[in-house]
Structures are given as C-alpha cells and as structure tokens.
PDB file of C-alpha atoms in Angstrom:
ATOM      1  CA  MET A   9     -48.037 132.745-139.895  1.00  0.00           C
ATOM      2  CA  ILE A  10     -49.990 131.045-137.145  1.00  0.00           C
ATOM      3  CA  GLN A  11     -52.556 129.887-139.709  1.00  0.00           C
ATOM      4  CA  ASP A  12     -49.819 128.263-141.826  1.00  0.00           C
ATOM      5  CA  ARG A  13     -48.544 126.395-138.793  1.00  0.00           C
ATOM      6  CA  MET A  14     -52.053 125.167-138.085  1.00  0.00           C
ATOM      7  CA  TYR A  15     -52.378 123.831-141.646  1.00  0.00           C
ATOM      8  CA  THR A  16     -49.029 122.081-141.330  1.00  0.00           C
ATOM      9  CA  LEU A  17     -50.005 120.527-138.001  1.00  0.00           C
ATOM     10  CA  VAL A  18     -53.344 119.355-139.384  1.00  0.00           C
ATOM     11  CA  GLY A  19     -51.579 117.831-142.411  1.00  0.00           C
ATOM     12  CA  ILE A  20     -49.150 115.982-140.184  1.00  0.00           C
ATOM     13  CA  LEU A  21     -51.999 114.657-138.051  1.00  0.00           C
ATOM     14  CA  VAL A  22     -53.931 113.502-141.127  1.00  0.00           C
ATOM     15  CA  ILE A  23     -50.880 111.751-142.574  1.00  0.00           C
ATOM     16  CA  GLY A  24     -50.184 110.153-139.199  1.00  0.00           C
ATOM     17  CA  ALA A  25     -53.781 108.967-138.911  1.00  0.00           C
ATOM     18  CA  ILE A  26     -53.647 107.446-142.412  1.00  0.00           C
ATOM     19  CA  ALA A  27     -50.356 105.727-141.584  1.00  0.00           C
ATOM     20  CA  LEU A  28     -51.786 104.327-138.343  1.00  0.00           C
ATOM     21  CA  LEU A  29     -54.880 103.159-140.221  1.00  0.00           C
ATOM     22  CA  MET A  30     -52.758 101.337-142.797  1.00  0.00           C
ATOM     23  CA  LEU A  31     -50.600  99.755-140.102  1.00  0.00           C
ATOM     24  CA  GLY A  32     -53.696  98.649-138.210  1.00  0.00           C
ATOM     25  CA  ALA A  33     -55.256  97.167-141.342  1.00  0.00           C
ATOM     26  CA  THR A  34     -52.024  95.301-142.109  1.00  0.00           C
ATOM     27  CA  TYR A  35     -51.833  93.973-138.560  1.00  0.00           C
ATOM     28  CA  PHE A  36     -55.434  92.765-138.529  1.00  0.00           C
ATOM     29  CA  TYR A  37     -55.034  91.169-141.956  1.00  0.00           C
ATOM     30  CA  ARG A  38     -51.950  89.301-140.772  1.00  0.00           C
ATOM     31  CA  ALA A  39     -53.747  88.195-137.634  1.00  0.00           C
ATOM     32  CA  TYR A  40     -56.726  87.045-139.709  1.00  0.00           C
ATOM     33  CA  TYR A  41     -54.446  85.205-142.142  1.00  0.00           C
ATOM     34  CA  GLN A  42     -52.574  83.492-139.309  1.00  0.00           C
ATOM     35  CA  GLN A  43     -55.855  82.393-137.786  1.00  0.00           C
ATOM     36  CA  LYS A  44     -56.703  80.661-141.078  1.00  0.00           C
ATOM     37  CA  MET A  45     -53.493  78.595-140.868  1.00  0.00           C
ATOM     38  CA  GLU A  46     -53.508  75.757-138.325  1.00  0.00           C
ATOM     39  CA  THR A  47     -50.007  74.418-137.636  1.00  0.00           C
ATOM     40  CA  TYR A  48     -49.600  70.771-136.602  1.00  0.00           C
ATOM     41  CA  VAL A  49     -46.692  68.353-136.243  1.00  0.00           C
ATOM     42  CA  MET A  50     -46.660  64.794-137.613  1.00  0.00           C
ATOM     43  CA  PHE A  51     -44.381  61.874-136.756  1.00  0.00           C
ATOM     44  CA  PHE A  52     -44.285  58.993-139.250  1.00  0.00           C
ATOM     45  CA  ASN A  53     -42.993  55.504-138.483  1.00  0.00           C
ATOM     46  CA  GLY A  54     -41.982  54.512-141.997  1.00  0.00           C
ATOM     47  CA  SER A  55     -39.989  56.064-144.801  1.00  0.00           C
ATOM     48  CA  LEU A  56     -40.379  59.738-145.668  1.00  0.00           C
ATOM     49  CA  GLU A  57     -39.203  59.240-149.251  1.00  0.00           C
ATOM     50  CA  GLY A  58     -40.541  61.918-151.575  1.00  0.00           C
ATOM     51  CA  LEU A  59     -41.777  64.157-148.768  1.00  0.00           C
ATOM     52  CA  GLU A  60     -40.465  67.716-148.833  1.00  0.00           C
ATOM     53  CA  ALA A  61     -41.439  71.266-147.954  1.00  0.00           C
ATOM     54  CA  ARG A  62     -44.442  72.393-150.047  1.00  0.00           C
ATOM     55  CA  SER A  63     -45.720  68.815-150.331  1.00  0.00           C
ATOM     56  CA  ILE A  64     -49.493  68.977-150.299  1.00  0.00           C
ATOM     57  CA  ILE A  65     -51.963  67.529-147.798  1.00  0.00           C
ATOM     58  CA  THR A  66     -55.173  66.145-149.260  1.00  0.00           C
ATOM     59  CA  TYR A  67     -58.516  65.201-147.778  1.00  0.00           C
ATOM     60  CA  ARG A  68     -60.955  63.372-150.052  1.00  0.00           C
ATOM     61  CA  GLY A  69     -58.720  64.289-152.976  1.00  0.00           C
ATOM     62  CA  VAL A  70     -58.699  68.042-152.256  1.00  0.00           C
ATOM     63  CA  LYS A  71     -55.686  70.057-151.106  1.00  0.00           C
ATOM     64  CA  ILE A  72     -56.304  71.362-147.586  1.00  0.00           C
ATOM     65  CA  GLY A  73     -52.761  72.123-146.472  1.00  0.00           C
ATOM     66  CA  GLU A  74     -49.065  71.676-147.123  1.00  0.00           C
ATOM     67  CA  VAL A  75     -45.786  70.769-145.457  1.00  0.00           C
ATOM     68  CA  THR A  76     -43.845  73.789-144.215  1.00  0.00           C
ATOM     69  CA  LYS A  77     -40.722  72.266-142.664  1.00  0.00           C
ATOM     70  CA  ILE A  78     -39.009  68.931-142.007  1.00  0.00           C
ATOM     71  CA  GLU A  79     -36.220  68.657-139.461  1.00  0.00           C
ATOM     72  CA  ILE A  80     -34.245  66.058-137.565  1.00  0.00           C
ATOM     73  CA  THR A  81     -34.051  66.172-133.786  1.00  0.00           C
ATOM     74  CA  GLU A  82     -33.461  64.030-130.736  1.00  0.00           C
ATOM     75  CA  ASN A  83     -36.014  62.564-128.391  1.00  0.00           C
ATOM     76  CA  PRO A  84     -34.332  62.940-124.989  1.00  0.00           C
ATOM     77  CA  VAL A  85     -36.826  60.602-123.329  1.00  0.00           C
ATOM     78  CA  ASN A  86     -36.170  57.583-125.569  1.00  0.00           C
ATOM     79  CA  ASN A  87     -32.700  58.697-126.693  1.00  0.00           C
ATOM     80  CA  THR A  88     -33.757  58.256-130.324  1.00  0.00           C
ATOM     81  CA  VAL A  89     -33.744  60.377-133.448  1.00  0.00           C
ATOM     82  CA  GLU A  90     -37.037  61.914-134.574  1.00  0.00           C
ATOM     83  CA  VAL A  91     -38.080  63.614-137.786  1.00  0.00           C
ATOM     84  CA  PRO A  92     -40.943  66.023-137.039  1.00  0.00           C
ATOM     85  CA  VAL A  93     -42.914  67.160-140.068  1.00  0.00           C
ATOM     86  CA  TYR A  94     -44.495  70.595-139.659  1.00  0.00           C
ATOM     87  CA  VAL A  95     -47.680  71.126-141.635  1.00  0.00           C
ATOM     88  CA  GLN A  96     -50.242  73.881-142.028  1.00  0.00           C
ATOM     89  CA  PHE A  97     -53.947  73.349-142.657  1.00  0.00           C
ATOM     90  CA  PHE A  98     -56.072  75.906-144.481  1.00  0.00           C
ATOM     91  CA  VAL A  99     -58.956  76.610-142.083  1.00  0.00           C
ATOM     92  CA  GLU A 100     -61.832  78.964-142.878  1.00  0.00           C
ATOM     93  CA  ARG A 101     -62.609  81.323-140.003  1.00  0.00           C
ATOM     94  CA  THR A 102     -66.110  82.765-139.800  1.00  0.00           C
ATOM     95  CA  ILE A 103     -68.180  84.597-137.222  1.00  0.00           C
ATOM     96  CA  GLY A 104     -69.580  82.138-134.717  1.00  0.00           C
ATOM     97  CA  PHE A 105     -66.726  79.682-135.328  1.00  0.00           C
ATOM     98  CA  GLN A 106     -67.244  76.992-132.675  1.00  0.00           C
ATOM     99  CA  HIS A 107     -65.444  73.819-133.775  1.00  0.00           C
ATOM    100  CA  ASN A 108     -61.989  73.354-135.219  1.00  0.00           C
ATOM    101  CA  PRO A 109     -62.405  71.198-138.376  1.00  0.00           C
ATOM    102  CA  VAL A 110     -58.920  69.705-137.997  1.00  0.00           C
ATOM    103  CA  LYS A 111     -59.746  68.669-134.432  1.00  0.00           C
ATOM    104  CA  LEU A 112     -63.011  67.176-135.688  1.00  0.00           C
ATOM    105  CA  LEU A 113     -61.090  65.039-138.191  1.00  0.00           C
ATOM    106  CA  ILE A 114     -58.839  63.770-135.398  1.00  0.00           C
ATOM    107  CA  ASP A 115     -61.854  62.954-133.219  1.00  0.00           C
ATOM    108  CA  GLN A 116     -63.442  61.072-136.152  1.00  0.00           C
ATOM    109  CA  GLY A 117     -60.408  58.816-136.454  1.00  0.00           C
ATOM    110  CA  TYR A 118     -58.587  60.348-139.405  1.00  0.00           C
ATOM    111  CA  VAL A 119     -54.835  59.810-139.585  1.00  0.00           C
ATOM    112  CA  ALA A 120     -52.106  61.055-141.908  1.00  0.00           C
ATOM    113  CA  ASP A 121     -50.461  58.708-144.390  1.00  0.00           C
ATOM    114  CA  ILE A 122     -47.687  59.345-146.933  1.00  0.00           C
ATOM    115  CA  SER A 123     -48.702  58.456-150.460  1.00  0.00           C
ATOM    116  CA  LYS A 124     -46.509  56.713-153.005  1.00  0.00           C
ATOM    117  CA  PRO A 125     -44.054  59.161-154.637  1.00  0.00           C
ATOM    118  CA  ASN A 126     -44.999  60.388-158.089  1.00  0.00           C
ATOM    119  CA  LEU A 127     -43.155  58.399-160.772  1.00  0.00           C
ATOM    120  CA  ILE A 128     -42.367  61.561-162.750  1.00  0.00           C
ATOM    121  CA  THR A 129     -41.581  64.165-160.087  1.00  0.00           C
ATOM    122  CA  GLY A 130     -40.636  61.820-157.235  1.00  0.00           C
ATOM    123  CA  VAL A 131     -42.597  64.017-154.796  1.00  0.00           C
ATOM    124  CA  ALA A 132     -44.948  62.415-152.286  1.00  0.00           C
ATOM    125  CA  SER A 133     -48.002  63.905-150.612  1.00  0.00           C
ATOM    126  CA  ILE A 134     -49.801  63.409-147.308  1.00  0.00           C
ATOM    127  CA  GLN A 135     -53.354  62.150-147.404  1.00  0.00           C
ATOM    128  CA  LEU A 136     -55.815  62.000-144.539  1.00  0.00           C
ATOM    129  CA  ILE A 137     -57.452  58.593-144.324  1.00  0.00           C
ATOM    130  CA  GLU A 138     -60.045  57.213-141.938  1.00  0.00           C
ATOM    131  CA  SER A 139     -58.765  54.609-139.498  1.00  0.00           C
ATOM    132  CA  GLY A 140     -62.146  53.761-137.994  1.00  0.00           C
ATOM    133  CA  THR A 141     -61.407  54.651-134.384  1.00  0.00           C
ATOM    134  CA  PRO A 142     -59.749  57.759-132.946  1.00  0.00           C
ATOM    135  CA  VAL A 143     -55.998  57.313-132.506  1.00  0.00           C
ATOM    136  CA  ARG A 144     -54.637  58.382-129.140  1.00  0.00           C
ATOM    137  CA  THR A 145     -51.052  59.631-129.202  1.00  0.00           C
ATOM    138  CA  GLN A 146     -48.770  59.585-126.183  1.00  0.00           C
ATOM    139  CA  ARG A 147     -47.894  63.233-126.701  1.00  0.00           C
ATOM    140  CA  LYS A 148     -50.478  65.872-127.452  1.00  0.00           C
ATOM    141  CA  PHE A 149     -48.088  68.707-128.259  1.00  0.00           C
ATOM    142  CA  TYR A 150     -44.605  69.142-129.642  1.00  0.00           C
ATOM    143  CA  ARG A 151     -42.983  72.514-128.997  1.00  0.00           C
ATOM    144  CA  GLU A 152     -46.399  74.050-128.323  1.00  0.00           C
ATOM    145  CA  TYR A 153     -47.784  72.712-131.619  1.00  0.00           C
ATOM    146  CA  PRO A 154     -50.517  70.036-131.513  1.00  0.00           C
ATOM    147  CA  ILE A 155     -49.611  66.618-132.919  1.00  0.00           C
ATOM    148  CA  PHE A 156     -51.688  65.127-135.724  1.00  0.00           C
ATOM    149  CA  PRO A 157     -51.880  61.301-135.503  1.00  0.00           C
ATOM    150  CA  THR A 158     -50.342  59.205-138.275  1.00  0.00           C
ATOM    151  CA  THR A 159     -51.067  55.704-139.518  1.00  0.00           C
ATOM    152  CA  LEU A 160     -49.547  52.839-137.555  1.00  0.00           C
ATOM    153  CA  ILE A 161     -49.317  50.572-140.616  1.00  0.00           C
ATOM    154  CA  VAL A 162     -46.029  51.020-142.449  1.00  0.00           C
ATOM    155  CA  GLU A 163     -46.394  50.261-146.154  1.00  0.00           C
ATOM    156  CA  LYS A 164     -43.326  49.694-148.307  1.00  0.00           C
ATOM    157  CA  HIS A 165     -43.745  51.837-151.397  1.00  0.00           C
ATOM    158  CA  THR A 166     -42.117  50.805-154.629  1.00  0.00           C
ATOM    159  CA  SER A 167     -39.442  53.269-155.710  1.00  0.00           C
ATOM    160  CA  VAL A 168     -38.770  54.361-159.277  1.00  0.00           C
ATOM    161  CA  ASP A 169     -35.673  52.145-159.485  1.00  0.00           C
ATOM    162  CA  GLU A 170     -37.624  49.140-158.264  1.00  0.00           C
ATOM    163  CA  THR A 171     -40.362  49.858-160.795  1.00  0.00           C
ATOM    164  CA  LEU A 172     -37.787  50.016-163.601  1.00  0.00           C
ATOM    165  CA  LYS A 173     -36.240  46.757-162.407  1.00  0.00           C
ATOM    166  CA  GLU A 174     -39.642  45.063-162.436  1.00  0.00           C
ATOM    167  CA  ALA A 175     -40.339  46.405-165.925  1.00  0.00           C
ATOM    168  CA  ARG A 176     -36.925  45.176-167.125  1.00  0.00           C
ATOM    169  CA  LYS A 177     -37.590  41.736-165.632  1.00  0.00           C
ATOM    170  CA  ALA A 178     -40.993  41.619-167.326  1.00  0.00           C
ATOM    171  CA  LEU A 179     -39.337  42.405-170.679  1.00  0.00           C
ATOM    172  CA  GLU A 180     -36.783  39.646-170.086  1.00  0.00           C
ATOM    173  CA  ASP A 181     -39.587  37.185-169.323  1.00  0.00           C
ATOM    174  CA  ILE A 182     -41.364  38.196-172.535  1.00  0.00           C
ATOM    175  CA  ARG A 183     -38.130  37.758-174.514  1.00  0.00           C
ATOM    176  CA  GLU A 184     -37.573  34.300-173.021  1.00  0.00           C
ATOM    177  CA  PHE A 185     -41.164  33.343-173.782  1.00  0.00           C
ATOM    178  CA  ILE A 186     -40.790  34.421-177.410  1.00  0.00           C
ATOM    179  CA  LYS A 187     -37.617  32.329-177.726  1.00  0.00           C
ATOM    180  CA  SER A 188     -39.222  29.285-176.105  1.00  0.00           C
ATOM    181  CA  ARG A 189     -39.760  26.025-178.017  1.00  0.00           C
ATOM    182  CA  GLU A 190     -43.540  26.242-177.852  1.00  0.00           C
ATOM    183  CA  VAL A 191     -43.648  29.673-179.485  1.00  0.00           C
ATOM    184  CA  THR A 192     -41.136  28.584-182.151  1.00  0.00           C
ATOM    185  CA  GLU A 193     -43.222  25.518-183.009  1.00  0.00           C
ATOM    186  CA  THR A 194     -46.379  27.631-183.134  1.00  0.00           C
ATOM    187  CA  ILE A 195     -44.759  30.107-185.524  1.00  0.00           C
ATOM    188  CA  GLN A 196     -43.551  27.214-187.730  1.00  0.00           C
ATOM    189  CA  SER A 197     -47.073  25.752-187.769  1.00  0.00           C
ATOM    190  CA  ILE A 198     -48.464  29.110-188.850  1.00  0.00           C
ATOM    191  CA  LYS A 199     -45.887  29.280-191.649  1.00  0.00           C
ATOM    192  CA  ASP A 200     -46.809  25.754-192.834  1.00  0.00           C
ATOM    193  CA  MET A 201     -50.494  26.660-192.758  1.00  0.00           C
ATOM    194  CA  THR A 202     -49.777  29.778-194.798  1.00  0.00           C
ATOM    195  CA  ARG A 203     -47.934  27.736-197.421  1.00  0.00           C
ATOM    196  CA  SER A 204     -50.847  25.274-197.608  1.00  0.00           C
ATOM    197  CA  ILE A 205     -53.317  28.099-198.099  1.00  0.00           C
ATOM    198  CA  ASP A 206     -51.148  29.599-200.844  1.00  0.00           C
ATOM    199  CA  LYS A 207     -50.935  26.207-202.596  1.00  0.00           C
ATOM    200  CA  LEU A 208     -54.698  25.729-202.361  1.00  0.00           C
ATOM    201  CA  ALA A 209     -55.287  29.175-203.801  1.00  0.00           C
ATOM    202  CA  SER A 210     -52.909  28.398-206.678  1.00  0.00           C
ATOM    203  CA  ASN A 211     -54.725  25.136-207.453  1.00  0.00           C
ATOM    204  CA  LEU A 212     -58.062  26.902-207.419  1.00  0.00           C
ATOM    205  CA  ASN A 213     -56.768  29.493-209.858  1.00  0.00           C
ATOM    206  CA  GLN A 214     -55.646  26.725-212.229  1.00  0.00           C
ATOM    207  CA  ASN A 215     -58.958  24.819-212.082  1.00  0.00           C
ATOM    208  CA  VAL A 216     -61.365  27.704-212.046  1.00  0.00           C
ATOM    209  CA  ASN A 217     -61.015  28.636-215.739  1.00  0.00           C
ATOM    210  CA  PRO A 218     -61.875  25.131-217.130  1.00  0.00           C
ATOM    211  CA  LEU A 219     -64.736  24.875-214.662  1.00  0.00           C
ATOM    212  CA  ILE A 220     -66.161  28.222-215.740  1.00  0.00           C
ATOM    213  CA  SER A 221     -65.838  27.241-219.430  1.00  0.00           C
ATOM    214  CA  TYR A 222     -67.694  23.991-218.804  1.00  0.00           C
ATOM    215  CA  LEU A 223     -70.433  25.825-216.924  1.00  0.00           C
ATOM    216  CA  ASN A 224     -70.820  28.311-219.780  1.00  0.00           C
ATOM    217  CA  GLN A 225     -71.191  25.494-222.316  1.00  0.00           C
ATOM    218  CA  SER A 226     -73.769  23.752-220.145  1.00  0.00           C
ATOM    219  CA  LEU A 227     -75.728  26.978-219.736  1.00  0.00           C
ATOM    220  CA  GLU A 228     -75.708  27.524-223.505  1.00  0.00           C
ATOM    221  CA  GLN A 229     -77.018  24.017-224.131  1.00  0.00           C
ATOM    222  CA  ILE A 230     -79.729  24.464-221.522  1.00  0.00           C
ATOM    223  CA  SER A 231     -80.677  27.792-223.078  1.00  0.00           C
ATOM    224  CA  LYS A 232     -80.927  26.208-226.543  1.00  0.00           C
ATOM    225  CA  ALA A 233     -83.037  23.346-225.206  1.00  0.00           C
ATOM    226  CA  ALA A 234     -85.339  25.782-223.443  1.00  0.00           C
ATOM    227  CA  TYR A 235     -85.722  27.830-226.628  1.00  0.00           C
ATOM    228  CA  ALA A 236     -86.536  24.693-228.677  1.00  0.00           C
ATOM    229  CA  THR A 237     -89.052  23.568-226.083  1.00  0.00           C
ATOM    230  CA  GLU A 238     -90.688  26.973-226.130  1.00  0.00           C
ATOM    231  CA  ASN A 239     -91.031  26.853-229.945  1.00  0.00           C
ATOM    232  CA  PHE A 240     -92.436  23.339-229.829  1.00  0.00           C
ATOM    233  CA  MET A 241     -95.033  24.229-227.212  1.00  0.00           C
ATOM    234  CA  ASP A 242     -96.026  27.278-229.239  1.00  0.00           C
ATOM    235  CA  TYR A 243     -96.483  25.120-232.329  1.00  0.00           C
ATOM    236  CA  LEU A 244     -98.631  22.624-230.401  1.00  0.00           C
ATOM    237  CA  SER A 245    -100.817  25.415-229.106  1.00  0.00           C
ATOM    238  CA  ARG A 246    -101.545  26.464-232.680  1.00  0.00           C
ATOM    239  CA  TYR A 247    -101.711  22.995-234.279  1.00  0.00           C
ATOM    240  CA  PRO A 248    -102.734  20.443-231.660  1.00  0.00           C
ATOM    241  CA  GLU A 249    -103.782  17.960-234.359  1.00  0.00           C
ATOM    242  CA  SER A 250    -100.158  17.563-235.315  1.00  0.00           C
ATOM    243  CA  LEU A 251     -99.793  15.140-232.437  1.00  0.00           C
ATOM    244  CA  LEU A 252    -102.111  12.781-234.357  1.00  0.00           C
ATOM    245  CA  ARG A 253    -100.935  13.257-237.911  1.00  0.00           C
ATOM    246  CA  GLY A 254     -97.410  14.444-237.359  1.00  0.00           C
ATOM    247  CA  ARG A 255     -95.812  17.835-238.046  1.00  0.00           C
ATOM    248  CA  VAL A 256     -96.153  19.074-241.639  1.00  0.00           C
TER     249      VAL A 256
END
C-alpha cells in the first residue's frame, strides 16, 4: 500500500515537472519573440491615405516591419489632434547583441515616409529613406514607446480618382486631336495618294502587256540576227576566198 502511494507521488511529481518545463519553455519563447519585436511610434505631417494596420515597412525594398495600430488622440500641450502610428520592427537578437539596428538607422539619418497607395489595392506602405542628416524630434518617447522620425516634406500623392480623371482628360485630348482640321486634312491627303497609286497601278497593268509583246518580238529578231551572223562567220571560216569571188 505504501509502495503504491510512493508510485503515485512520483508520478505526480514527474507530471508537475513536465508541466513546469513546458510553461517555462513557453515563457522564454514568448520573451525571446517579444525581444525580436521593436515597437516604435510615428507621427506623420501629411495624409495617411492608404495606411492601415498590417501595412508593411520596407528598408531598401525589403519588409522589416509592419503597422500594428493607428489611433486618434489629443496633444494636451498644443491642444491639437494627433494620429500616432504604432509599428513593430523585426529585429534579430543574437548573443553579444550590442547595437540596436533601428537606433542605428535613426542615427544615420533615416526617416519614415508613406509611399503612394497601390492603384489596385489602395493600401500604402511605409518606407525608410535617408534624409542625409539625423532628424532630432522634440519628443523622444510617446507612452513609453520610442518615436521614429518621419520626413518633414509633405508630398501630395495622386489618388485613384485623380488618376482616372487625368486618364479621362488624356482620352478627351486625343479625341479632340483626331477631330482637328490638321488630322482631317492629313487623312484626306492619304486617301488622295492612295487613289493616285491605284490609278498608276491600273495604267501599268494596261501598258505592261503591249510592252512585253514588243520586247519579245525584239528579242526574237535579235536572236535570228545572231543565228544568221553565226552561220555567216562559220561559212567564212571554211571558205575565206568567198570574200573575193562571192558566195557560191
């Protein structure tokens, strides 16, 4: 009886140890995963059109992060409305990790800029571009998250509707150009030239047959003359004295 209780106790301890081991592994994996995600906040001056959660962040054309949340809030200092954009960077953590690569990009003068929305999906992305000199922001942190500097130049991106309007205007310009007097006169000139070429071809067809017949007759006469000359020269080669006494 005592031995059975011992086996039961040992089994419980083993199961408990395995459970603790699994919980510890899960905790350390979560901690490791969270260390690989660097959270920053961005404030843009211009339009945020096309930007949404899950929008990607690119550096040199490669995805290195994504937008996690966009919210609207108030800046109590300036009494203005702000739209903080929360982003996460994918950072590789290794043993002997000394420098934060995101911090290095900031120190090298890289800033965040919103790209033009995709014409098909309408979704925009954030790209890190080099500004030349490090940008110093007034605030370093926002709600305990570091702030990533953004470009100071606000570019007006062309929306899909504006692109369609420009395309429609271009088609109207092409239509007006086709209906213009110059194009009409050019088309009429081409038609007149085509008629002239057709008339010339018809005249050639009418005159070619007599010309070919005349050439055939001339070639026959030349052939006969050449044959007669050949016979005469052959006769002279055999009877040269005929030049003196005439042909017999």
